[in-house]
């Protein structure tokens, strides 16, 4: 039997392959046609938002192979699902949650998080690449997730009210605009700043007191040549809550390995607490993953009680 995910992918793919244009642009058109007339796709009830996200994601992955957007890598599902789980646990009991993703790309990570908190979450997505914003915007409509989009350099001033939570897979590398970077504490005295450092500072600036920043960042963040600038900023302006190492097997080589960094914006009456240092086990090992998630759940319960 054909699943809903396969039907969605096949509808977008058949349309995109039939057009003499960029696959991703045609995929956007296909999604627009689907939105205009949902009966074009004979899906099997019940249709979940995760099925819609996954079907579109398969088409985007295919389109990315044809013409990868510069510097873009969609956040893999295994990482997105883990972050969705952690984010929803940290927001347990909260009726309405606002989220910012300042480097939203296709929105795949953001929508995984939103689907995990469906019905009680709204988001702001910032992205510099307009094709990715178009893809992300049509996906949000099909998912019926409330998202406000900004097409801009997220490190320029942002017209976003402070959010409960920032979640982002950070772009890694140097940020070329030294003049703009001068406004950041994380601009080093010499040379270019690291974009991923500035993104952390910008994100925490737009996060409410007591709110969390959940970032996918290079595993060597704390040991880079600019760590002497980063350490005092993290110590004075944030509270490091957790560093979760992702399995090397998820990355092309160990030097590209990433971790999940969870920061909290300090609030009055905040107590010191230990930093959770954890390592995600082999994700195909169900028993090890269940134990790991148990540990994460105990930790998130303690963290959400502290607020
Ligand atoms: N989570 C995204 C997804 O699932 O598709 C992937 C994010 S990707 C690792 C990082 C994104 O940051 C890219 O889409 C890139 O275009 C964007 N980006 C890089 N520099 C930026 C900037 N200065 N302002 C806004 N977006 C930027």
Short mmCIF file of C-alpha atoms and ligand atoms in Angstrom, two decimals:
data_model
loop_
_atom_site.label_atom_id
_atom_site.label_comp_id
_atom_site.label_asym_id
_atom_site.label_seq_id
_atom_site.Cartn_x
_atom_site.Cartn_y
_atom_site.Cartn_z
CA UNK A 1 0.00 0.00 0.00
CA UNK A 2 1.28 3.47 -0.85
CA UNK A 3 1.72 5.60 2.26
CA UNK A 4 0.68 9.24 2.52
CA UNK A 5 4.36 10.24 2.60
CA UNK A 6 4.98 8.39 -0.69
CA UNK A 7 1.84 9.89 -2.27
CA UNK A 8 2.90 13.42 -1.34
CA UNK A 9 6.44 12.91 -2.61
CA UNK A 10 5.24 11.29 -5.80
CA UNK A 11 2.75 14.14 -6.51
CA UNK A 12 5.45 16.82 -6.07
CA UNK A 13 8.11 14.78 -7.87
CA UNK A 14 5.96 13.95 -10.91
CA UNK A 15 5.07 17.62 -11.31
CA UNK A 16 8.66 18.87 -10.76
CA UNK A 17 10.17 16.34 -13.20
CA UNK A 18 7.66 17.36 -15.88
CA UNK A 19 8.73 21.01 -15.80
CA UNK A 20 11.70 22.59 -17.55
CA UNK A 21 12.71 24.58 -14.54
CA UNK A 22 14.71 24.26 -11.30
CA UNK A 23 13.33 21.23 -9.43
CA UNK A 24 12.88 23.19 -6.17
CA UNK A 25 10.99 26.00 -7.92
CA UNK A 26 8.71 23.46 -9.58
CA UNK A 27 8.26 21.75 -6.17
CA UNK A 28 6.97 25.06 -4.80
CA UNK A 29 4.48 25.26 -7.71
CA UNK A 30 3.35 21.70 -7.03
CA UNK A 31 2.73 22.55 -3.37
CA UNK A 32 0.78 25.66 -4.40
CA UNK A 33 -1.44 23.52 -6.66
CA UNK A 34 -2.01 21.08 -3.80
CA UNK A 35 -2.88 23.94 -1.45
CA UNK A 36 -5.36 25.40 -4.01
CA UNK A 37 -7.05 22.04 -4.52
CA UNK A 38 -6.42 19.46 -1.77
CA UNK A 39 -8.48 16.86 -3.72
CA UNK A 40 -5.56 16.58 -6.19
CA UNK A 41 -3.97 14.20 -3.68
CA UNK A 42 -5.96 11.19 -2.58
CA UNK A 43 -4.49 10.79 0.89
CA UNK A 44 -5.59 8.18 3.39
CA UNK A 45 -7.21 9.46 6.59
CA UNK A 46 -6.02 10.27 9.17
CA UNK A 47 -3.34 12.51 7.61
CA UNK A 48 -0.75 13.68 10.13
CA UNK A 49 1.31 16.86 9.93
CA UNK A 50 4.43 14.73 10.22
CA UNK A 51 3.42 12.83 7.06
CA UNK A 52 3.01 16.12 5.21
CA UNK A 53 6.39 17.39 6.47
CA UNK A 54 8.15 14.15 5.50
CA UNK A 55 6.60 13.97 2.04
CA UNK A 56 7.69 17.53 1.22
CA UNK A 57 11.08 16.89 2.81
CA UNK A 58 11.75 13.95 0.44
CA UNK A 59 11.10 16.21 -2.55
CA UNK A 60 13.32 18.96 -1.13
CA UNK A 61 16.13 16.46 -0.52
CA UNK A 62 15.89 15.36 -4.16
CA UNK A 63 15.87 18.98 -5.34
CA UNK A 64 18.86 19.83 -3.16
CA UNK A 65 20.91 17.11 -4.88
CA UNK A 66 20.25 18.80 -8.21
CA UNK A 67 21.10 22.32 -7.05
CA UNK A 68 22.22 22.58 -3.45
CA UNK A 69 21.53 26.04 -2.12
CA UNK A 70 24.88 27.59 -1.16
CA UNK A 71 25.85 26.75 2.45
CA UNK A 72 22.60 24.95 2.98
CA UNK A 73 22.18 21.56 4.58
CA UNK A 74 18.74 20.53 5.71
CA UNK A 75 18.75 19.45 9.36
CA UNK A 76 18.54 15.62 9.40
CA UNK A 77 15.36 14.13 10.84
CA UNK A 78 17.16 12.14 13.54
CA UNK A 79 18.50 15.40 15.03
CA UNK A 80 15.25 17.31 14.42
CA UNK A 81 13.17 14.67 16.23
CA UNK A 82 15.50 14.73 19.22
CA UNK A 83 15.36 18.52 19.40
CA UNK A 84 11.56 18.46 19.00
CA UNK A 85 11.39 16.06 21.94
CA UNK A 86 13.67 18.19 24.15
CA UNK A 87 11.94 21.47 23.19
CA UNK A 88 8.45 20.15 23.93
CA UNK A 89 9.60 18.74 27.28
CA UNK A 90 11.20 22.06 28.24
CA UNK A 91 7.91 23.81 27.42
CA UNK A 92 5.77 21.25 29.29
CA UNK A 93 2.70 22.84 30.85
CA UNK A 94 3.09 26.06 28.78
CA UNK A 95 -0.17 26.81 26.91
CA UNK A 96 1.36 29.01 24.27
CA UNK A 97 4.97 28.91 23.12
CA UNK A 98 6.77 31.34 20.81
CA UNK A 99 9.82 30.16 18.91
CA UNK A 100 12.46 31.81 16.72
CA UNK A 101 14.66 30.08 14.15
CA UNK A 102 17.07 32.74 12.84
CA UNK A 103 18.57 30.39 10.20
CA UNK A 104 15.42 28.51 9.23
CA UNK A 105 16.47 27.20 5.78
CA UNK A 106 13.72 24.92 4.44
CA UNK A 107 12.04 25.00 7.86
CA UNK A 108 12.50 21.26 8.29
CA UNK A 109 13.93 21.57 11.82
CA UNK A 110 11.43 24.28 12.79
CA UNK A 111 8.43 22.25 11.58
CA UNK A 112 9.62 19.12 13.36
CA UNK A 113 9.69 21.19 16.56
CA UNK A 114 6.32 22.81 15.79
CA UNK A 115 4.65 19.48 15.00
CA UNK A 116 5.92 18.17 18.35
CA UNK A 117 4.08 21.06 20.07
CA UNK A 118 1.18 21.30 17.62
CA UNK A 119 -1.62 23.68 18.57
CA UNK A 120 0.28 25.63 21.19
CA UNK A 121 3.19 27.07 19.21
CA UNK A 122 3.80 29.99 16.85
CA UNK A 123 7.11 30.87 15.23
CA UNK A 124 9.27 33.44 13.53
CA UNK A 125 11.59 32.19 10.80
CA UNK A 126 14.50 34.21 9.42
CA UNK A 127 16.46 33.11 6.34
CA UNK A 128 18.68 34.94 3.86
CA UNK A 129 17.95 32.72 0.82
CA UNK A 130 14.66 33.67 -0.81
CA UNK A 131 14.07 30.33 -2.56
CA UNK A 132 14.34 28.54 0.78
CA UNK A 133 11.90 31.01 2.33
CA UNK A 134 9.40 30.33 -0.47
CA UNK A 135 9.71 26.58 0.14
CA UNK A 136 9.40 27.04 3.85
CA UNK A 137 6.41 29.37 3.54
CA UNK A 138 4.36 27.04 1.35
CA UNK A 139 5.20 24.15 3.71
CA UNK A 140 3.94 26.16 6.70
CA UNK A 141 0.65 26.76 4.88
CA UNK A 142 0.19 23.08 4.09
CA UNK A 143 1.03 22.21 7.69
CA UNK A 144 -1.23 24.98 9.00
CA UNK A 145 1.55 26.11 11.32
CA UNK A 146 1.55 29.83 12.23
CA UNK A 147 4.87 31.28 11.10
CA UNK A 148 6.03 34.84 10.35
CA UNK A 149 8.88 35.01 7.83
CA UNK A 150 11.72 37.48 7.39
CA UNK A 151 13.99 37.28 4.34
CA UNK A 152 17.12 38.98 5.60
CA UNK A 153 20.55 38.64 7.16
CA UNK A 154 19.52 37.51 10.66
CA UNK A 155 22.56 39.22 12.12
CA UNK A 156 21.20 42.62 11.09
CA UNK A 157 18.62 44.19 13.43
CA UNK A 158 15.60 41.90 13.81
CA UNK A 159 12.05 43.13 14.34
CA UNK A 160 11.12 40.21 16.56
CA UNK A 161 9.69 40.38 20.08
CA UNK A 162 11.54 38.21 22.61
CA UNK A 163 10.51 34.55 22.28
CA UNK A 164 10.17 31.69 24.77
CA UNK A 165 12.63 29.59 22.86
CA UNK A 166 15.13 29.88 20.02
CA UNK A 167 15.90 26.72 18.07
CA UNK A 168 18.44 26.71 15.27
CA UNK A 169 20.88 24.68 13.22
CA UNK A 170 23.51 27.38 12.98
CA UNK A 171 25.39 28.30 9.80
CA UNK A 172 29.05 27.64 10.55
CA UNK A 173 32.00 29.73 9.31
CA UNK A 174 33.22 33.30 9.12
CA UNK A 175 30.75 36.18 8.92
CA UNK A 176 32.04 38.56 6.23
CA UNK A 177 30.31 41.79 7.34
CA UNK A 178 32.87 43.13 9.86
CA UNK A 179 31.11 46.48 10.16
CA UNK A 180 27.86 44.86 11.31
CA UNK A 181 29.74 42.37 13.50
CA UNK A 182 31.23 45.31 15.43
CA UNK A 183 27.87 45.58 17.23
CA UNK A 184 28.41 42.15 18.79
CA UNK A 185 30.34 41.24 21.92
CA UNK A 186 31.55 38.16 20.08
CA UNK A 187 33.43 40.16 17.42
CA UNK A 188 37.12 39.32 18.01
CA UNK A 189 39.73 42.11 18.17
CA UNK A 190 41.32 40.83 14.96
CA UNK A 191 39.91 39.05 11.91
CA UNK A 192 36.36 38.07 11.02
CA UNK A 193 33.86 36.88 13.62
CA UNK A 194 32.41 33.38 13.47
CA UNK A 195 28.83 33.53 12.18
CA UNK A 196 27.79 30.73 14.56
CA UNK A 197 29.05 32.78 17.53
CA UNK A 198 27.14 35.87 16.41
CA UNK A 199 24.02 33.78 15.84
CA UNK A 200 24.15 32.59 19.44
CA UNK A 201 24.44 36.18 20.69
CA UNK A 202 21.64 37.42 18.41
CA UNK A 203 19.39 34.51 19.39
CA UNK A 204 19.84 35.00 23.12
CA UNK A 205 19.20 38.72 22.67
CA UNK A 206 15.79 37.83 21.23
CA UNK A 207 14.97 35.20 23.86
CA UNK A 208 12.97 36.07 27.00
CA UNK A 209 14.55 35.89 30.45
CA UNK A 210 14.28 32.29 31.59
CA UNK A 211 13.81 31.19 27.95
CA UNK A 212 15.99 28.60 26.24
CA UNK A 213 18.26 28.64 23.20
CA UNK A 214 18.72 25.23 21.60
CA UNK A 215 21.49 25.21 19.00
CA UNK A 216 23.09 22.65 16.73
CA UNK A 217 26.69 23.80 16.67
CA UNK A 218 30.19 22.50 15.88
CA UNK A 219 31.32 19.93 18.46
CA UNK A 220 34.56 21.88 18.93
CA UNK A 221 32.75 25.17 19.77
CA UNK A 222 34.47 25.51 23.14
CA UNK A 223 37.97 24.81 21.81
CA UNK A 224 38.13 27.01 18.71
CA UNK A 225 40.70 29.78 18.18
CA UNK A 226 38.00 32.30 19.22
CA UNK A 227 36.97 30.50 22.40
CA UNK A 228 38.64 33.20 24.51
CA UNK A 229 35.93 35.62 23.28
CA UNK A 230 33.12 33.07 23.53
CA UNK A 231 33.78 31.79 27.06
CA UNK A 232 33.32 35.11 28.94
CA UNK A 233 30.18 35.88 26.90
CA UNK A 234 28.59 32.52 27.72
CA UNK A 235 29.58 32.81 31.37
CA UNK A 236 28.33 36.36 31.90
CA UNK A 237 25.29 36.56 29.62
CA UNK A 238 23.87 33.04 29.58
CA UNK A 239 23.60 29.90 31.67
CA UNK A 240 24.89 26.79 29.92
CA UNK A 241 22.32 24.09 30.66
CA UNK A 242 23.37 21.18 28.48
CA UNK A 243 25.89 20.02 25.90
CA UNK A 244 24.73 16.90 24.07
CA UNK A 245 27.22 15.28 21.74
CA UNK A 246 25.70 13.82 18.55
CA UNK A 247 27.03 10.53 17.12
CA UNK A 248 29.94 10.99 14.65
CA UNK A 249 28.17 8.56 12.31
CA UNK A 250 25.61 11.31 11.48
CA UNK A 251 28.32 13.42 9.82
CA UNK A 252 30.50 12.94 6.74
CA UNK A 253 33.64 13.01 8.86
CA UNK A 254 34.48 13.50 12.54
CA UNK A 255 35.80 17.05 11.96
CA UNK A 256 32.25 18.09 10.92
CA UNK A 257 30.66 16.58 14.05
CA UNK A 258 28.03 18.65 15.86
CA UNK A 259 26.60 18.89 19.33
CA UNK A 260 23.39 20.33 20.75
CA UNK A 261 24.03 23.29 23.03
CA UNK A 262 21.23 24.37 25.37
CA UNK A 263 21.51 27.82 26.93
CA UNK A 264 19.13 29.65 29.22
CA UNK A 265 18.77 33.39 29.45
CA UNK A 266 19.37 34.30 33.10
CA UNK A 267 16.37 35.50 35.13
CA UNK A 268 16.08 37.00 38.59
CA UNK A 269 16.19 34.33 41.29
CA UNK A 270 17.84 31.84 38.95
CA UNK A 271 19.78 29.18 40.84
CA UNK A 272 23.11 27.70 39.77
CA UNK A 273 22.76 24.18 38.45
CA UNK A 274 24.95 21.47 36.97
CA UNK A 275 25.42 21.32 33.22
CA UNK A 276 24.03 18.18 31.62
CA UNK A 277 26.83 16.57 29.61
CA UNK A 278 25.50 13.70 27.54
CA UNK A 279 26.34 11.69 24.45
CA UNK A 280 23.64 10.43 22.10
CA UNK A 281 24.15 6.67 21.61
CA UNK A 282 23.94 4.84 18.29
CA UNK A 283 20.42 5.91 17.24
CA UNK A 284 19.63 2.48 15.77
CA UNK A 285 20.11 0.88 19.21
CA UNK A 286 16.56 1.09 20.60
CA UNK A 287 17.49 0.05 24.15
CA UNK A 288 20.35 2.56 24.43
CA UNK A 289 18.14 5.31 22.94
CA UNK A 290 15.33 4.56 25.42
CA UNK A 291 17.78 4.88 28.34
CA UNK A 292 19.20 8.09 26.89
CA UNK A 293 15.72 9.64 26.45
CA UNK A 294 14.86 8.65 30.03
CA UNK A 295 17.91 10.61 31.22
CA UNK A 296 16.93 13.60 29.04
CA UNK A 297 13.34 13.50 30.33
CA UNK A 298 14.46 13.51 33.96
CA UNK A 299 16.71 16.46 33.22
CA UNK A 300 14.05 18.48 31.32
CA UNK A 301 11.57 17.85 34.15
CA UNK A 302 14.02 19.32 36.67
CA UNK A 303 14.80 22.26 34.36
CA UNK A 304 11.16 23.16 33.70
CA UNK A 305 10.42 23.00 37.45
CA UNK A 306 13.17 25.54 38.16
CA UNK A 307 11.47 28.32 36.18
N1 LIG B 1 17.35 24.02 9.95
C1 LIG B 1 17.44 24.27 8.53
C2 LIG B 1 16.61 23.24 7.77
O1 LIG B 1 16.13 22.27 8.38
O2 LIG B 1 16.45 23.42 6.55
C3 LIG B 1 18.89 24.22 8.07
C4 LIG B 1 19.67 25.41 8.46
S1 LIG B 1 21.21 25.51 7.57
C5 LIG B 1 22.27 24.55 8.52
C6 LIG B 1 21.69 27.15 7.92
C7 LIG B 1 20.89 28.19 7.17
O3 LIG B 1 21.33 29.48 7.54
C8 LIG B 1 21.03 28.13 5.65
O4 LIG B 1 19.76 27.96 5.08
C9 LIG B 1 21.59 29.50 5.25
O5 LIG B 1 21.07 30.00 4.03
C10 LIG B 1 21.17 30.35 6.45
N2 LIG B 1 21.99 31.55 6.70
C11 LIG B 1 23.34 31.65 6.61
N3 LIG B 1 23.73 32.90 6.95
C12 LIG B 1 22.60 33.59 7.25
C13 LIG B 1 22.34 34.91 7.70
N4 LIG B 1 23.35 35.78 7.90
N5 LIG B 1 21.07 35.29 7.94
C14 LIG B 1 20.04 34.40 7.75
N6 LIG B 1 20.23 33.14 7.33
C15 LIG B 1 21.48 32.73 7.10
#
